PDB file of C-alpha atoms in Angstrom:
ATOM      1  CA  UNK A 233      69.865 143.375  78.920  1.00  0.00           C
ATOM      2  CA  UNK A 234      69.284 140.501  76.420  1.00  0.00           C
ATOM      3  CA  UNK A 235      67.841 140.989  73.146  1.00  0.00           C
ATOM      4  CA  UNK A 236      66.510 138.257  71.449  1.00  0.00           C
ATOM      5  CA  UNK A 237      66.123 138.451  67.509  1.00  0.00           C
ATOM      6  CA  UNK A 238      64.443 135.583  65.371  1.00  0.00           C
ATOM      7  CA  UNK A 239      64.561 135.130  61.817  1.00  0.00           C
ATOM      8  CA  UNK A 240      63.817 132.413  59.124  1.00  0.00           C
ATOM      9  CA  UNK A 241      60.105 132.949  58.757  1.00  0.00           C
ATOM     10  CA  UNK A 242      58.018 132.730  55.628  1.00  0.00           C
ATOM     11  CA  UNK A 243      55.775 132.200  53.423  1.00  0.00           C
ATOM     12  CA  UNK A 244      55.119 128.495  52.293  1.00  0.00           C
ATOM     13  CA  UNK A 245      53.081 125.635  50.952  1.00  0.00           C
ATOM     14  CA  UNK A 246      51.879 123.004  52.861  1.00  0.00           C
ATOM     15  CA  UNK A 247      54.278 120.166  53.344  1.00  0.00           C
ATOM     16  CA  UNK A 248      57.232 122.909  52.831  1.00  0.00           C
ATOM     17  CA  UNK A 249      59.874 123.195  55.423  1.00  0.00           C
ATOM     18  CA  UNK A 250      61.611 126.436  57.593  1.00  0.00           C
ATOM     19  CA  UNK A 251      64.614 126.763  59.750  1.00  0.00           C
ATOM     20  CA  UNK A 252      63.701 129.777  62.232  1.00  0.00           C
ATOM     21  CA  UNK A 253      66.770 131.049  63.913  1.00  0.00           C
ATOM     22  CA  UNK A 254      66.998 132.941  67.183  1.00  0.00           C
ATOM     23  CA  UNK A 255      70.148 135.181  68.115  1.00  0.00           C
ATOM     24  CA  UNK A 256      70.758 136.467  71.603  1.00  0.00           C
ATOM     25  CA  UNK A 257      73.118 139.656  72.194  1.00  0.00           C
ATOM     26  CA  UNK A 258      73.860 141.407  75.479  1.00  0.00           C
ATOM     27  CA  UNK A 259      73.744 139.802  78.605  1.00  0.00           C
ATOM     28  CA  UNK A 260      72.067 136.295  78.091  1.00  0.00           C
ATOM     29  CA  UNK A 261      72.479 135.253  82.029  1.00  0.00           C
ATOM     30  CA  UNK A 262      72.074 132.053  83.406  1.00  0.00           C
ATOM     31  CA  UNK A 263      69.306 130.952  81.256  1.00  0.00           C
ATOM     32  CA  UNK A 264      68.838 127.183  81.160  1.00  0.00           C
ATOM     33  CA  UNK A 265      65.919 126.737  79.602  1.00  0.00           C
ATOM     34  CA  UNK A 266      64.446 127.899  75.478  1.00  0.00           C
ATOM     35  CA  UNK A 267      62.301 127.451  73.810  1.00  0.00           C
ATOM     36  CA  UNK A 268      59.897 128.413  70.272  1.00  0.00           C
ATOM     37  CA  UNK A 269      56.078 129.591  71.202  1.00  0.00           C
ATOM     38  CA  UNK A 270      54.017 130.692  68.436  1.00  0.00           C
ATOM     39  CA  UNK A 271      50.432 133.039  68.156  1.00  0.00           C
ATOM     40  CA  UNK A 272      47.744 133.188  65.959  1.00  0.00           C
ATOM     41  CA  UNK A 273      45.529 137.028  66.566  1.00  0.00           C
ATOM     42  CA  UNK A 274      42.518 135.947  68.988  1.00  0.00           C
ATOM     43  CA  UNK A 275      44.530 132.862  70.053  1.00  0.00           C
ATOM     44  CA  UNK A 276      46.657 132.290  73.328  1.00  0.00           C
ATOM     45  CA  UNK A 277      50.319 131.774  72.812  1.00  0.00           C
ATOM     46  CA  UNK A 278      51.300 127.923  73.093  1.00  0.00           C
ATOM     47  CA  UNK A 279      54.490 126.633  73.270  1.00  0.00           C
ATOM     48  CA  UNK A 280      55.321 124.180  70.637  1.00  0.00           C
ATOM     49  CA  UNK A 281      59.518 123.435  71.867  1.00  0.00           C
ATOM     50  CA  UNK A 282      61.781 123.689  74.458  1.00  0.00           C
ATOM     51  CA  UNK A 283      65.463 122.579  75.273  1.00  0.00           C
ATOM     52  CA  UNK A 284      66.880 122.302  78.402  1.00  0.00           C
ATOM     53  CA  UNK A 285      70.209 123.577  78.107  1.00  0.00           C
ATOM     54  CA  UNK A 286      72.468 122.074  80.021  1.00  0.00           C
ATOM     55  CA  UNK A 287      71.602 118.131  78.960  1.00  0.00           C
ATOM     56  CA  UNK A 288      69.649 118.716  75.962  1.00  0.00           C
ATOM     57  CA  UNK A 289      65.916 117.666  77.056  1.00  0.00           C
ATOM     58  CA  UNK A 290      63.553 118.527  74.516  1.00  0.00           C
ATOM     59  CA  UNK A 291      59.749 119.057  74.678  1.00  0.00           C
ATOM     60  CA  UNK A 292      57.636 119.045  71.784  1.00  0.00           C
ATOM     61  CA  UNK A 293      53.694 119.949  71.992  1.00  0.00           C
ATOM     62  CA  UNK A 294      51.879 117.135  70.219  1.00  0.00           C
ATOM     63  CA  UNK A 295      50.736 119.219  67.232  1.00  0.00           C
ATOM     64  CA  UNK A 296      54.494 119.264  65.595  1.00  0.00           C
ATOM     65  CA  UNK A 297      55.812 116.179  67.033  1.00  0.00           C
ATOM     66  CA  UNK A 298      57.634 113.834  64.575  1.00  0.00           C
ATOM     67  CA  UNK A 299      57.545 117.581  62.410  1.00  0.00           C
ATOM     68  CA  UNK A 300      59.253 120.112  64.117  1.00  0.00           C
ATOM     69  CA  UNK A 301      63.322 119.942  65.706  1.00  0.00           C
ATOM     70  CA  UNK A 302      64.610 122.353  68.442  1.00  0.00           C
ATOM     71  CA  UNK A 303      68.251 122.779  68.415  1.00  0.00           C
ATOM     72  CA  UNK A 304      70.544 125.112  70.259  1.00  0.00           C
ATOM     73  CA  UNK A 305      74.251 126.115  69.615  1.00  0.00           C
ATOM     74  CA  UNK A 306      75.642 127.166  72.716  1.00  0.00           C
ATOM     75  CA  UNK A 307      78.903 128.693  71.751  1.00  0.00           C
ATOM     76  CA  UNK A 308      76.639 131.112  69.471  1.00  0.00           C
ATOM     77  CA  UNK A 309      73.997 131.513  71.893  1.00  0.00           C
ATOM     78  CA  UNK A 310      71.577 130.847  68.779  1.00  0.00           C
ATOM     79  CA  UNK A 311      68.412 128.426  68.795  1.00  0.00           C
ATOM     80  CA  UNK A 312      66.606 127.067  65.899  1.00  0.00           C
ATOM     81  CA  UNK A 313      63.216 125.554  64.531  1.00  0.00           C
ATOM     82  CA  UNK A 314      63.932 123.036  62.213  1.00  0.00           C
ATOM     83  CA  UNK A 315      59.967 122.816  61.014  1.00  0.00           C
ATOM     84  CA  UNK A 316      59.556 120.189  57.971  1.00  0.00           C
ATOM     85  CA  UNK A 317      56.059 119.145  56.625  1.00  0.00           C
ATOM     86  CA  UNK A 318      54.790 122.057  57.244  1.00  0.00           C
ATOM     87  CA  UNK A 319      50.606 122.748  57.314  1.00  0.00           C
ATOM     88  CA  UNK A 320      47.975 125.845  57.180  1.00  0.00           C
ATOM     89  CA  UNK A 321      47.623 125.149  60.790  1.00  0.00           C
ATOM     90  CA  UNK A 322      51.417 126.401  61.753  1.00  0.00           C
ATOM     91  CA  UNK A 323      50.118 129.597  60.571  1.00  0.00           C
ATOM     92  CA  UNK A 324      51.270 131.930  63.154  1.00  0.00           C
ATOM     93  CA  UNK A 325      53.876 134.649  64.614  1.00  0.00           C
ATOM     94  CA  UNK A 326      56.694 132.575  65.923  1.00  0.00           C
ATOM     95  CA  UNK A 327      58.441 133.474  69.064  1.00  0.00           C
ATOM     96  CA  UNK A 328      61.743 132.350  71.034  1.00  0.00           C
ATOM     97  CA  UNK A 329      62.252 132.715  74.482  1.00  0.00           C
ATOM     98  CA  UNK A 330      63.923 131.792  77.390  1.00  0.00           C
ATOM     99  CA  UNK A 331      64.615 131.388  81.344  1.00  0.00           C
ATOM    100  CA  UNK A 332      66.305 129.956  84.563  1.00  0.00           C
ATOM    101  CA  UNK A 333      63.657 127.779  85.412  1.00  0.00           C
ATOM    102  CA  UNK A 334      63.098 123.610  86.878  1.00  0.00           C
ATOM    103  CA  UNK A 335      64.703 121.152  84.784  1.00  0.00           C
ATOM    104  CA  UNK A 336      61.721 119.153  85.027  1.00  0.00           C
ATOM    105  CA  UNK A 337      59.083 122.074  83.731  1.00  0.00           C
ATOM    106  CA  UNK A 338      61.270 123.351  81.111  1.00  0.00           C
ATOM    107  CA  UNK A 339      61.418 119.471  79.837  1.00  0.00           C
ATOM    108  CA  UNK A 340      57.905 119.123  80.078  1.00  0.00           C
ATOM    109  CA  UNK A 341      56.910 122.490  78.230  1.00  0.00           C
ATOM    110  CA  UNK A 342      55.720 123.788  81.279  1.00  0.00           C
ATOM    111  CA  UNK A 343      57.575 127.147  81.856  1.00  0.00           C
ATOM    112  CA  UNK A 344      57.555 131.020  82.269  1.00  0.00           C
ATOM    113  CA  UNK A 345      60.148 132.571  79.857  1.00  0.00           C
ATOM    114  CA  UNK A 346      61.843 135.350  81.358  1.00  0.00           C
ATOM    115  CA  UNK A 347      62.293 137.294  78.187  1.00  0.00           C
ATOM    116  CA  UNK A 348      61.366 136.755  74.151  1.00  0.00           C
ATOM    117  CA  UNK A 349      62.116 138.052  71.125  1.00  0.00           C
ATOM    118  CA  UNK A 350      59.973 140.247  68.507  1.00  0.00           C
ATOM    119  CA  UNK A 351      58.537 137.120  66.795  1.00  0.00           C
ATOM    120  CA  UNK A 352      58.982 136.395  62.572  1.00  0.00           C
ATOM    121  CA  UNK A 353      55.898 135.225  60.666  1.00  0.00           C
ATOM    122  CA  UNK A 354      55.243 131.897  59.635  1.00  0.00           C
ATOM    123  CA  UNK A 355      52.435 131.652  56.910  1.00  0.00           C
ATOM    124  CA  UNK A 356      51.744 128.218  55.547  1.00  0.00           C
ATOM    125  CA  UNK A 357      49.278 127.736  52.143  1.00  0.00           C
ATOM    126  CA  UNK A 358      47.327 124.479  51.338  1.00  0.00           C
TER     127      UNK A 358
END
């Protein structure tokens, strides 16, 4: 069974940057596909990155293109959040997560992660 464990989160002001880090132990399978979601209470989750692992696709939601970076390091089985310029409106509980899914949905931010980890907290201050 994988576990997935983030870290990085934070408190910041606006315009600040975080790297969020995700670590998987156990057994990770045949995932090809991660990605960073986030969630604000009240709010659905939305996903905000993805990678496609095997050719290094990338999907970023609107909202933190040009902001945000999604990296993986495949040897560590690790993902990251590079997330620079940094608003109130990133506010949220940060999640990463992944799957065996479509190349073509996981590079187009439509996808069903197969497992996730326990979230860290982002909190940005204007």
């Amino acid at each position: 069974q994988v576990q997935r464990v983030e870290s990085g989160g934070g408190s910041v002001q606006a315009g600040g940057s975080l790297r969020l880090s995700c670590a998987a132990s156990g057994y990770t399978g045949s995932k090809n596909c991660m990605g960073w979601f986030r969630q604000v209470p009240g709010k659905e989750r939305e996903g905000v990155a993805t990678i496609y692992t095997i050719d290094g696709s990338t999907y970023y939601a609107d909202s933190v293109k040009g902001r945000f970076t999604i990296s993986q390091d495949n040897a560590r089985n690790a993902l990251y959040l590079q997330m620079n310029s940094l608003k109130p409106e990133d506010t949220a509980m940060y999640y990463c997560a992944a799957a065996f899914t479509h190349p073509v949905g996981c590079a187009s931010g439509r996808w069903s992660p197969a497992d996730w980890g326990q979230g860290t907290q982002v909190t940005v201050s204007s």
